[in-house]
């Protein structure tokens, strides 16, 4: 599965989203959707721009995006778009949000891009190929134990009560009682790019939607890491939104045991 043509289009999608987002950075104000989550004109313009390209190039494929209704395809493939993953960071003027672009085949992620429009960093993963950052191959790093890991999550406030309890058990295993591990908050999709580049060891989140995690899987796994739900199952279109990303797959059982989920 080479996906050369699809990758070229995915780069065009990311370029179009960048062009739509950059003029609004540190200028846009928030609106609020029915679920009270924030959205900006940049979110909508970026998704509009990407959808126009896809409807011209791959109208037979489905499109799932955060801001607009699903486009039903007939090919067994879906493009999954999150124009700004980390809208709160975007609104706060922090360049740690990203545009997420994924291609799914029969529900499984086969291509993913994490693009940071302001810094100009772009991670690309596709099945069977090494992950790249701005065209250069990147790799995750080894992690000898949880108490030596760097753990990241966007915010502990995003967990429900059960998830928060499980996460705090993991956080204690990493950084409690004067252990050597460290914990980082904030970052959304940017954390997964950093993990793929060997800067972080674990990312743990829950309550994610398909457009939040689909693009991350090829990026992390193409760099030598692994992603799963909190039961250790691979992530696909039917996953429950609980997410673990590991730079060193050997730590998966340790993380699952610590979560006790």
C-alpha atoms as an extended CHARMM CRD file, in Angstrom:
* protein
*
       261  EXT
         1         1  UNK       CA              0.0000000000        0.0000000000        0.0000000000  PROA      1               0.0000000000
         2         2  UNK       CA              2.1610000000        2.8590000000       -1.2860000000  PROA      2               0.0000000000
         3         3  UNK       CA             -0.4000000000        5.6780000000       -1.0370000000  PROA      3               0.0000000000
         4         4  UNK       CA              1.8840000000        8.0570000000       -2.9530000000  PROA      4               0.0000000000
         5         5  UNK       CA             -0.9720000000        9.9380000000       -4.6300000000  PROA      5               0.0000000000
         6         6  UNK       CA             -2.9650000000       10.0830000000       -1.4000000000  PROA      6               0.0000000000
         7         7  UNK       CA              0.0520000000       11.4000000000        0.4880000000  PROA      7               0.0000000000
         8         8  UNK       CA              0.5500000000       14.1460000000       -2.0800000000  PROA      8               0.0000000000
         9         9  UNK       CA             -3.0680000000       15.1970000000       -1.6190000000  PROA      9               0.0000000000
        10        10  UNK       CA             -2.7130000000       15.0240000000        2.1710000000  PROA      10              0.0000000000
        11        11  UNK       CA              0.1950000000       17.4700000000        1.9470000000  PROA      11              0.0000000000
        12        12  UNK       CA             -1.9930000000       19.7840000000       -0.1140000000  PROA      12              0.0000000000
        13        13  UNK       CA             -4.6870000000       19.5410000000        2.5560000000  PROA      13              0.0000000000
        14        14  UNK       CA             -2.1920000000       20.4880000000        5.2520000000  PROA      14              0.0000000000
        15        15  UNK       CA             -0.8800000000       23.3870000000        3.1580000000  PROA      15              0.0000000000
        16        16  UNK       CA             -4.4180000000       24.6610000000        2.5890000000  PROA      16              0.0000000000
        17        17  UNK       CA             -5.2190000000       24.4320000000        6.2990000000  PROA      17              0.0000000000
        18        18  UNK       CA             -2.0360000000       26.3310000000        7.1570000000  PROA      18              0.0000000000
        19        19  UNK       CA             -2.9790000000       29.1170000000        4.7590000000  PROA      19              0.0000000000
        20        20  UNK       CA             -6.4280000000       29.3790000000        6.3400000000  PROA      20              0.0000000000
        21        21  UNK       CA             -5.2270000000       29.2530000000        9.9560000000  PROA      21              0.0000000000
        22        22  UNK       CA             -2.1480000000       31.4540000000       10.0410000000  PROA      22              0.0000000000
        23        23  UNK       CA             -3.8950000000       34.8240000000        9.4280000000  PROA      23              0.0000000000
        24        24  UNK       CA             -6.1540000000       34.2050000000       12.4390000000  PROA      24              0.0000000000
        25        25  UNK       CA             -3.4680000000       33.1870000000       14.9450000000  PROA      25              0.0000000000
        26        26  UNK       CA             -3.5760000000       35.4600000000       18.0230000000  PROA      26              0.0000000000
        27        27  UNK       CA             -6.4660000000       37.3410000000       16.4410000000  PROA      27              0.0000000000
        28        28  UNK       CA             -9.4880000000       35.0090000000       16.4160000000  PROA      28              0.0000000000
        29        29  UNK       CA            -12.1410000000       34.9820000000       19.1270000000  PROA      29              0.0000000000
        30        30  UNK       CA            -14.1040000000       31.9940000000       20.3610000000  PROA      30              0.0000000000
        31        31  UNK       CA            -17.5970000000       30.8700000000       19.5660000000  PROA      31              0.0000000000
        32        32  UNK       CA            -19.1690000000       27.9450000000       21.4060000000  PROA      32              0.0000000000
        33        33  UNK       CA            -20.8530000000       24.8690000000       19.9630000000  PROA      33              0.0000000000
        34        34  UNK       CA            -23.7900000000       23.0040000000       21.4600000000  PROA      34              0.0000000000
        35        35  UNK       CA            -21.4740000000       20.8820000000       23.6120000000  PROA      35              0.0000000000
        36        36  UNK       CA            -19.8220000000       24.0890000000       24.9440000000  PROA      36              0.0000000000
        37        37  UNK       CA            -16.5560000000       23.3520000000       23.1310000000  PROA      37              0.0000000000
        38        38  UNK       CA            -14.8930000000       26.3620000000       21.4720000000  PROA      38              0.0000000000
        39        39  UNK       CA            -14.6460000000       26.9210000000       17.7330000000  PROA      39              0.0000000000
        40        40  UNK       CA            -13.2170000000       29.7580000000       15.6530000000  PROA      40              0.0000000000
        41        41  UNK       CA            -13.4530000000       31.0600000000       12.1260000000  PROA      41              0.0000000000
        42        42  UNK       CA            -10.0430000000       29.4620000000       11.5370000000  PROA      42              0.0000000000
        43        43  UNK       CA            -11.4200000000       25.9740000000       12.3430000000  PROA      43              0.0000000000
        44        44  UNK       CA            -14.2210000000       26.3850000000        9.8240000000  PROA      44              0.0000000000
        45        45  UNK       CA            -12.1490000000       27.9890000000        7.0680000000  PROA      45              0.0000000000
        46        46  UNK       CA             -9.4420000000       25.3320000000        7.3580000000  PROA      46              0.0000000000
        47        47  UNK       CA            -11.9020000000       22.4450000000        7.1790000000  PROA      47              0.0000000000
        48        48  UNK       CA            -13.7200000000       24.1360000000        4.2680000000  PROA      48              0.0000000000
        49        49  UNK       CA            -10.4460000000       24.4130000000        2.3620000000  PROA      49              0.0000000000
        50        50  UNK       CA             -9.5680000000       20.7570000000        2.9410000000  PROA      50              0.0000000000
        51        51  UNK       CA            -13.0280000000       19.5010000000        2.0190000000  PROA      51              0.0000000000
        52        52  UNK       CA            -12.9710000000       21.4060000000       -1.2790000000  PROA      52              0.0000000000
        53        53  UNK       CA             -9.7780000000       19.6190000000       -2.2910000000  PROA      53              0.0000000000
        54        54  UNK       CA            -11.0900000000       16.2060000000       -1.2810000000  PROA      54              0.0000000000
        55        55  UNK       CA            -14.4060000000       16.6670000000       -3.1070000000  PROA      55              0.0000000000
        56        56  UNK       CA            -12.4430000000       17.5330000000       -6.2470000000  PROA      56              0.0000000000
        57        57  UNK       CA             -9.8850000000       14.7110000000       -5.9310000000  PROA      57              0.0000000000
        58        58  UNK       CA            -11.5470000000       11.8890000000       -3.9660000000  PROA      58              0.0000000000
        59        59  UNK       CA            -15.3130000000       12.4320000000       -3.9490000000  PROA      59              0.0000000000
        60        60  UNK       CA            -15.7870000000        8.6430000000       -3.8320000000  PROA      60              0.0000000000
        61        61  UNK       CA            -14.1620000000        8.5590000000       -0.3710000000  PROA      61              0.0000000000
        62        62  UNK       CA            -15.9620000000        9.4410000000        2.8410000000  PROA      62              0.0000000000
        63        63  UNK       CA            -15.0650000000       12.5490000000        4.8320000000  PROA      63              0.0000000000
        64        64  UNK       CA            -15.3740000000       12.8340000000        8.6030000000  PROA      64              0.0000000000
        65        65  UNK       CA            -14.5670000000       16.2340000000       10.0790000000  PROA      65              0.0000000000
        66        66  UNK       CA            -15.0380000000       17.9930000000       13.3700000000  PROA      66              0.0000000000
        67        67  UNK       CA            -16.9460000000       21.0200000000       12.1160000000  PROA      67              0.0000000000
        68        68  UNK       CA            -19.2860000000       19.7480000000        9.3730000000  PROA      68              0.0000000000
        69        69  UNK       CA            -21.5450000000       16.7420000000        8.6960000000  PROA      69              0.0000000000
        70        70  UNK       CA            -20.0590000000       13.5110000000        7.3940000000  PROA      70              0.0000000000
        71        71  UNK       CA            -19.7790000000       12.9720000000        3.6420000000  PROA      71              0.0000000000
        72        72  UNK       CA            -20.7520000000        9.3900000000        2.8380000000  PROA      72              0.0000000000
        73        73  UNK       CA            -18.3550000000        7.6830000000        0.4530000000  PROA      73              0.0000000000
        74        74  UNK       CA            -18.5940000000        4.4690000000       -1.5210000000  PROA      74              0.0000000000
        75        75  UNK       CA            -14.9500000000        3.3490000000       -1.6450000000  PROA      75              0.0000000000
        76        76  UNK       CA            -14.4460000000        1.8730000000        1.8320000000  PROA      76              0.0000000000
        77        77  UNK       CA            -12.0720000000        4.7220000000        2.6490000000  PROA      77              0.0000000000
        78        78  UNK       CA            -12.5490000000        7.7830000000        4.8460000000  PROA      78              0.0000000000
        79        79  UNK       CA            -10.5810000000       10.9910000000        5.1890000000  PROA      79              0.0000000000
        80        80  UNK       CA            -10.7150000000       12.1780000000        8.7890000000  PROA      80              0.0000000000
        81        81  UNK       CA            -10.0420000000       15.8620000000        9.4570000000  PROA      81              0.0000000000
        82        82  UNK       CA             -9.5110000000       17.9670000000       12.5590000000  PROA      82              0.0000000000
        83        83  UNK       CA             -8.6270000000       21.4620000000       11.3290000000  PROA      83              0.0000000000
        84        84  UNK       CA             -7.4330000000       22.6660000000       14.7440000000  PROA      84              0.0000000000
        85        85  UNK       CA             -6.8000000000       20.0300000000       17.3750000000  PROA      85              0.0000000000
        86        86  UNK       CA             -6.2350000000       22.1390000000       20.4640000000  PROA      86              0.0000000000
        87        87  UNK       CA             -8.5260000000       25.1020000000       19.8070000000  PROA      87              0.0000000000
        88        88  UNK       CA             -8.0230000000       26.3180000000       23.3840000000  PROA      88              0.0000000000
        89        89  UNK       CA             -4.2600000000       26.4900000000       22.8160000000  PROA      89              0.0000000000
        90        90  UNK       CA             -4.8920000000       28.2630000000       19.5120000000  PROA      90              0.0000000000
        91        91  UNK       CA             -7.0910000000       30.8390000000       21.2600000000  PROA      91              0.0000000000
        92        92  UNK       CA             -4.4750000000       31.3080000000       23.9730000000  PROA      92              0.0000000000
        93        93  UNK       CA             -1.8160000000       32.0400000000       21.3420000000  PROA      93              0.0000000000
        94        94  UNK       CA              0.1730000000       28.8930000000       22.1310000000  PROA      94              0.0000000000
        95        95  UNK       CA              1.6370000000       27.2170000000       19.0020000000  PROA      95              0.0000000000
        96        96  UNK       CA              1.1320000000       23.6690000000       20.2690000000  PROA      96              0.0000000000
        97        97  UNK       CA             -2.1330000000       22.9460000000       18.4610000000  PROA      97              0.0000000000
        98        98  UNK       CA             -2.1890000000       21.1260000000       15.1310000000  PROA      98              0.0000000000
        99        99  UNK       CA             -4.0900000000       20.1430000000       12.0330000000  PROA      99              0.0000000000
       100       100  UNK       CA             -4.8330000000       16.4050000000       11.8600000000  PROA      100             0.0000000000
       101       101  UNK       CA             -5.3880000000       14.5770000000        8.5780000000  PROA      101             0.0000000000
       102       102  UNK       CA             -5.9440000000       10.8280000000        8.3680000000  PROA      102             0.0000000000
       103       103  UNK       CA             -6.9300000000        8.2930000000        5.7440000000  PROA      103             0.0000000000
       104       104  UNK       CA             -8.7500000000        5.1530000000        6.9230000000  PROA      104             0.0000000000
       105       105  UNK       CA             -9.1470000000        1.9690000000        4.9010000000  PROA      105             0.0000000000
       106       106  UNK       CA            -12.0460000000       -0.1670000000        6.1380000000  PROA      106             0.0000000000
       107       107  UNK       CA            -11.8880000000        1.6480000000        9.4660000000  PROA      107             0.0000000000
       108       108  UNK       CA             -8.1310000000        1.3300000000       10.0300000000  PROA      108             0.0000000000
       109       109  UNK       CA             -5.7580000000        4.3430000000        9.9110000000  PROA      109             0.0000000000
       110       110  UNK       CA             -3.2290000000        3.9230000000        7.0970000000  PROA      110             0.0000000000
       111       111  UNK       CA             -1.9770000000        7.4960000000        6.6590000000  PROA      111             0.0000000000
       112       112  UNK       CA             -1.6950000000       10.3820000000        9.1040000000  PROA      112             0.0000000000
       113       113  UNK       CA             -0.3570000000       13.9290000000        9.2830000000  PROA      113             0.0000000000
       114       114  UNK       CA              0.1760000000       16.1500000000       12.3070000000  PROA      114             0.0000000000
       115       115  UNK       CA              0.8490000000       19.6950000000       11.0860000000  PROA      115             0.0000000000
       116       116  UNK       CA              1.7750000000       22.6620000000       13.2830000000  PROA      116             0.0000000000
       117       117  UNK       CA              0.9900000000       25.6820000000       11.0880000000  PROA      117             0.0000000000
       118       118  UNK       CA              2.8560000000       28.3490000000       13.0800000000  PROA      118             0.0000000000
       119       119  UNK       CA              6.1330000000       26.5820000000       13.8590000000  PROA      119             0.0000000000
       120       120  UNK       CA              6.0540000000       24.8280000000       10.4970000000  PROA      120             0.0000000000
       121       121  UNK       CA              6.5370000000       21.2730000000       11.7530000000  PROA      121             0.0000000000
       122       122  UNK       CA              4.8520000000       18.4040000000        9.9240000000  PROA      122             0.0000000000
       123       123  UNK       CA              4.9370000000       14.7630000000       10.9890000000  PROA      123             0.0000000000
       124       124  UNK       CA              3.8900000000       12.2400000000        8.3560000000  PROA      124             0.0000000000
       125       125  UNK       CA              3.1350000000        8.5710000000        8.9440000000  PROA      125             0.0000000000
       126       126  UNK       CA              1.8770000000        5.9400000000        6.5280000000  PROA      126             0.0000000000
       127       127  UNK       CA              1.5650000000        2.2160000000        6.8510000000  PROA      127             0.0000000000
       128       128  UNK       CA              4.7540000000        0.3230000000        6.0440000000  PROA      128             0.0000000000
       129       129  UNK       CA              6.9390000000        3.4570000000        5.9560000000  PROA      129             0.0000000000
       130       130  UNK       CA              9.0190000000        5.2920000000        8.5830000000  PROA      130             0.0000000000
       131       131  UNK       CA              7.5880000000        8.4530000000       10.0890000000  PROA      131             0.0000000000
       132       132  UNK       CA              9.1280000000       11.7480000000        9.0350000000  PROA      132             0.0000000000
       133       133  UNK       CA              9.3060000000       15.2450000000       10.4970000000  PROA      133             0.0000000000
       134       134  UNK       CA              9.7110000000       17.8010000000        7.7310000000  PROA      134             0.0000000000
       135       135  UNK       CA             11.0390000000       15.0500000000        5.4790000000  PROA      135             0.0000000000
       136       136  UNK       CA             13.5600000000       13.5350000000        7.9080000000  PROA      136             0.0000000000
       137       137  UNK       CA             12.9830000000       10.1620000000        9.5690000000  PROA      137             0.0000000000
       138       138  UNK       CA             12.2950000000       10.2170000000       13.3000000000  PROA      138             0.0000000000
       139       139  UNK       CA             12.2150000000        7.4620000000       15.9150000000  PROA      139             0.0000000000
       140       140  UNK       CA             10.7830000000        7.0170000000       19.3700000000  PROA      140             0.0000000000
       141       141  UNK       CA             13.1380000000        6.2820000000       22.2440000000  PROA      141             0.0000000000
       142       142  UNK       CA             13.4500000000        3.3530000000       24.6160000000  PROA      142             0.0000000000
       143       143  UNK       CA             12.1010000000        3.6260000000       28.1550000000  PROA      143             0.0000000000
       144       144  UNK       CA             13.4800000000        1.2300000000       30.7750000000  PROA      144             0.0000000000
       145       145  UNK       CA             10.6650000000        1.6920000000       33.3150000000  PROA      145             0.0000000000
       146       146  UNK       CA              7.6220000000        3.8100000000       34.1370000000  PROA      146             0.0000000000
       147       147  UNK       CA              9.4350000000        5.6280000000       36.9290000000  PROA      147             0.0000000000
       148       148  UNK       CA             11.9160000000        6.9390000000       34.3540000000  PROA      148             0.0000000000
       149       149  UNK       CA              9.2700000000        8.0120000000       31.8040000000  PROA      149             0.0000000000
       150       150  UNK       CA              8.0020000000       11.3920000000       30.6590000000  PROA      150             0.0000000000
       151       151  UNK       CA              4.2000000000       11.2410000000       30.6640000000  PROA      151             0.0000000000
       152       152  UNK       CA              1.9930000000       13.7890000000       28.8900000000  PROA      152             0.0000000000
       153       153  UNK       CA             -1.7270000000       14.5010000000       28.7550000000  PROA      153             0.0000000000
       154       154  UNK       CA             -3.6450000000       17.5130000000       27.5010000000  PROA      154             0.0000000000
       155       155  UNK       CA             -5.3940000000       18.1540000000       30.8260000000  PROA      155             0.0000000000
       156       156  UNK       CA             -6.5090000000       16.0300000000       33.7870000000  PROA      156             0.0000000000
       157       157  UNK       CA             -9.7810000000       17.9910000000       33.6600000000  PROA      157             0.0000000000
       158       158  UNK       CA            -10.7410000000       16.1610000000       30.4520000000  PROA      158             0.0000000000
       159       159  UNK       CA            -11.0970000000       12.8060000000       32.2440000000  PROA      159             0.0000000000
       160       160  UNK       CA            -14.3530000000       11.6260000000       33.7810000000  PROA      160             0.0000000000
       161       161  UNK       CA            -14.2430000000       10.4800000000       37.4290000000  PROA      161             0.0000000000
       162       162  UNK       CA            -13.2710000000        6.8880000000       36.6000000000  PROA      162             0.0000000000
       163       163  UNK       CA            -10.7150000000        7.9950000000       34.0250000000  PROA      163             0.0000000000
       164       164  UNK       CA             -9.2120000000       10.5610000000       36.3790000000  PROA      164             0.0000000000
       165       165  UNK       CA             -8.6920000000        7.9260000000       39.0770000000  PROA      165             0.0000000000
       166       166  UNK       CA             -7.0080000000        5.6000000000       36.5830000000  PROA      166             0.0000000000
       167       167  UNK       CA             -4.8470000000        8.3870000000       35.1750000000  PROA      167             0.0000000000
       168       168  UNK       CA             -3.6930000000        9.4640000000       38.6440000000  PROA      168             0.0000000000
       169       169  UNK       CA             -2.5690000000        5.8890000000       39.3460000000  PROA      169             0.0000000000
       170       170  UNK       CA             -0.4540000000        6.0260000000       36.1940000000  PROA      170             0.0000000000
       171       171  UNK       CA              0.8560000000        9.4850000000       37.0860000000  PROA      171             0.0000000000
       172       172  UNK       CA              1.8490000000        8.2120000000       40.5290000000  PROA      172             0.0000000000
       173       173  UNK       CA              3.6980000000        5.2680000000       38.9680000000  PROA      173             0.0000000000
       174       174  UNK       CA              5.6290000000        7.7330000000       36.8060000000  PROA      174             0.0000000000
       175       175  UNK       CA              6.2530000000       10.6970000000       39.0650000000  PROA      175             0.0000000000
       176       176  UNK       CA              5.1140000000        9.9140000000       42.6160000000  PROA      176             0.0000000000
       177       177  UNK       CA              7.2330000000        9.4370000000       45.7420000000  PROA      177             0.0000000000
       178       178  UNK       CA             10.3570000000       11.1090000000       44.3600000000  PROA      178             0.0000000000
       179       179  UNK       CA             10.5330000000        8.9000000000       41.2730000000  PROA      179             0.0000000000
       180       180  UNK       CA             12.6210000000       10.0710000000       38.3390000000  PROA      180             0.0000000000
       181       181  UNK       CA              9.7480000000       10.3490000000       35.8690000000  PROA      181             0.0000000000
       182       182  UNK       CA              8.1750000000       13.6380000000       34.7980000000  PROA      182             0.0000000000
       183       183  UNK       CA              4.6520000000       14.7480000000       33.8510000000  PROA      183             0.0000000000
       184       184  UNK       CA              3.7680000000       17.3340000000       31.1970000000  PROA      184             0.0000000000
       185       185  UNK       CA              0.3680000000       18.9790000000       30.7350000000  PROA      185             0.0000000000
       186       186  UNK       CA             -1.0050000000       20.6450000000       27.6010000000  PROA      186             0.0000000000
       187       187  UNK       CA             -0.1060000000       19.9000000000       24.0210000000  PROA      187             0.0000000000
       188       188  UNK       CA             -3.0140000000       17.9960000000       22.4430000000  PROA      188             0.0000000000
       189       189  UNK       CA             -1.8360000000       16.3710000000       19.1910000000  PROA      189             0.0000000000
       190       190  UNK       CA              1.5750000000       18.0330000000       19.4480000000  PROA      190             0.0000000000
       191       191  UNK       CA              2.4620000000       15.6110000000       22.2370000000  PROA      191             0.0000000000
       192       192  UNK       CA              2.1830000000       12.6860000000       19.8300000000  PROA      192             0.0000000000
       193       193  UNK       CA              4.5730000000       14.3170000000       17.3830000000  PROA      193             0.0000000000
       194       194  UNK       CA              7.0320000000       14.8580000000       20.2170000000  PROA      194             0.0000000000
       195       195  UNK       CA              6.6450000000       11.2270000000       21.2690000000  PROA      195             0.0000000000
       196       196  UNK       CA              7.3380000000       10.1040000000       17.6920000000  PROA      196             0.0000000000
       197       197  UNK       CA             10.4830000000       12.2490000000       17.7410000000  PROA      197             0.0000000000
       198       198  UNK       CA             11.7580000000       10.7160000000       20.9890000000  PROA      198             0.0000000000
       199       199  UNK       CA             10.9980000000       13.6340000000       23.3370000000  PROA      199             0.0000000000
       200       200  UNK       CA              8.1960000000       11.9910000000       25.3530000000  PROA      200             0.0000000000
       201       201  UNK       CA              7.5540000000        8.3980000000       26.4280000000  PROA      201             0.0000000000
       202       202  UNK       CA              3.8170000000        8.1260000000       27.1570000000  PROA      202             0.0000000000
       203       203  UNK       CA              0.6870000000       10.0490000000       26.2230000000  PROA      203             0.0000000000
       204       204  UNK       CA             -2.5260000000        9.0560000000       27.9940000000  PROA      204             0.0000000000
       205       205  UNK       CA             -5.9670000000       10.4940000000       27.2420000000  PROA      205             0.0000000000
       206       206  UNK       CA             -9.6400000000        9.5310000000       27.1470000000  PROA      206             0.0000000000
       207       207  UNK       CA            -12.8630000000       10.8310000000       25.6540000000  PROA      207             0.0000000000
       208       208  UNK       CA            -11.2900000000       11.3880000000       22.2380000000  PROA      208             0.0000000000
       209       209  UNK       CA            -13.2620000000       11.3340000000       18.9920000000  PROA      209             0.0000000000
       210       210  UNK       CA            -12.1510000000        9.6380000000       15.7690000000  PROA      210             0.0000000000
       211       211  UNK       CA            -10.8890000000       12.9380000000       14.3510000000  PROA      211             0.0000000000
       212       212  UNK       CA             -8.7640000000       13.4090000000       17.5060000000  PROA      212             0.0000000000
       213       213  UNK       CA             -6.7940000000       10.1570000000       17.2410000000  PROA      213             0.0000000000
       214       214  UNK       CA             -6.9790000000        8.6670000000       13.7160000000  PROA      214             0.0000000000
       215       215  UNK       CA             -4.0520000000       10.6600000000       12.2990000000  PROA      215             0.0000000000
       216       216  UNK       CA             -1.8740000000        9.9540000000       15.3210000000  PROA      216             0.0000000000
       217       217  UNK       CA             -1.7240000000        6.1820000000       14.8760000000  PROA      217             0.0000000000
       218       218  UNK       CA              0.3820000000        6.0140000000       11.6700000000  PROA      218             0.0000000000
       219       219  UNK       CA              2.6850000000        8.7600000000       12.9700000000  PROA      219             0.0000000000
       220       220  UNK       CA              3.4390000000        7.0620000000       16.2860000000  PROA      220             0.0000000000
       221       221  UNK       CA              3.6160000000        3.5100000000       14.9490000000  PROA      221             0.0000000000
       222       222  UNK       CA              5.7440000000        4.4590000000       11.9340000000  PROA      222             0.0000000000
       223       223  UNK       CA              8.2970000000        5.8900000000       14.3800000000  PROA      223             0.0000000000
       224       224  UNK       CA              8.5270000000        2.6110000000       16.3070000000  PROA      224             0.0000000000
       225       225  UNK       CA              5.9130000000        3.2840000000       18.9760000000  PROA      225             0.0000000000
       226       226  UNK       CA              2.4960000000        1.7930000000       19.5910000000  PROA      226             0.0000000000
       227       227  UNK       CA             -1.0110000000        3.0730000000       20.2620000000  PROA      227             0.0000000000
       228       228  UNK       CA             -3.9360000000        1.3300000000       21.9150000000  PROA      228             0.0000000000
       229       229  UNK       CA             -7.0310000000        1.8950000000       24.0020000000  PROA      229             0.0000000000
       230       230  UNK       CA             -6.9190000000        1.4390000000       27.7790000000  PROA      230             0.0000000000
       231       231  UNK       CA             -7.5420000000       -2.2950000000       27.3470000000  PROA      231             0.0000000000
       232       232  UNK       CA             -4.5640000000       -2.6920000000       25.0180000000  PROA      232             0.0000000000
       233       233  UNK       CA             -6.6080000000       -3.0130000000       21.8070000000  PROA      233             0.0000000000
       234       234  UNK       CA             -5.4290000000       -1.3860000000       18.5630000000  PROA      234             0.0000000000
       235       235  UNK       CA             -7.1960000000        1.8420000000       17.6150000000  PROA      235             0.0000000000
       236       236  UNK       CA             -9.6890000000        1.8950000000       14.7500000000  PROA      236             0.0000000000
       237       237  UNK       CA            -12.8690000000        3.7270000000       13.7990000000  PROA      237             0.0000000000
       238       238  UNK       CA            -14.8660000000        1.8670000000       16.4770000000  PROA      238             0.0000000000
       239       239  UNK       CA            -12.5190000000        2.5300000000       19.4130000000  PROA      239             0.0000000000
       240       240  UNK       CA            -13.9640000000        3.9610000000       22.6200000000  PROA      240             0.0000000000
       241       241  UNK       CA            -11.8230000000        7.1220000000       22.7400000000  PROA      241             0.0000000000
       242       242  UNK       CA             -9.4420000000        5.9920000000       25.4790000000  PROA      242             0.0000000000
       243       243  UNK       CA             -5.9110000000        6.3480000000       24.1270000000  PROA      243             0.0000000000
       244       244  UNK       CA             -2.4160000000        5.3030000000       25.1440000000  PROA      244             0.0000000000
       245       245  UNK       CA              0.6090000000        6.2070000000       23.0260000000  PROA      245             0.0000000000
       246       246  UNK       CA              3.9610000000        4.6590000000       23.8810000000  PROA      246             0.0000000000
       247       247  UNK       CA              7.3580000000        5.3390000000       22.4370000000  PROA      247             0.0000000000
       248       248  UNK       CA              8.5910000000        1.9830000000       23.7520000000  PROA      248             0.0000000000
       249       249  UNK       CA              6.0290000000       -0.7990000000       23.1420000000  PROA      249             0.0000000000
       250       250  UNK       CA              7.6810000000       -2.8530000000       25.8860000000  PROA      250             0.0000000000
       251       251  UNK       CA              6.0380000000       -0.6000000000       28.4830000000  PROA      251             0.0000000000
       252       252  UNK       CA              2.4480000000       -1.3410000000       27.3930000000  PROA      252             0.0000000000
       253       253  UNK       CA              1.7280000000       -3.9830000000       30.0350000000  PROA      253             0.0000000000
       254       254  UNK       CA              3.2160000000       -1.7260000000       32.7110000000  PROA      254             0.0000000000
       255       255  UNK       CA              0.9470000000        1.1440000000       31.6850000000  PROA      255             0.0000000000
       256       256  UNK       CA             -2.1520000000       -1.0490000000       31.5190000000  PROA      256             0.0000000000
       257       257  UNK       CA             -1.3870000000       -2.4610000000       34.9660000000  PROA      257             0.0000000000
       258       258  UNK       CA             -0.8770000000        1.0270000000       36.4060000000  PROA      258             0.0000000000
       259       259  UNK       CA             -4.1440000000        2.3120000000       34.9260000000  PROA      259             0.0000000000
       260       260  UNK       CA             -6.0730000000       -0.6920000000       36.2060000000  PROA      260             0.0000000000
       261       261  UNK       CA             -8.8340000000        0.2420000000       33.7620000000  PROA      261             0.0000000000
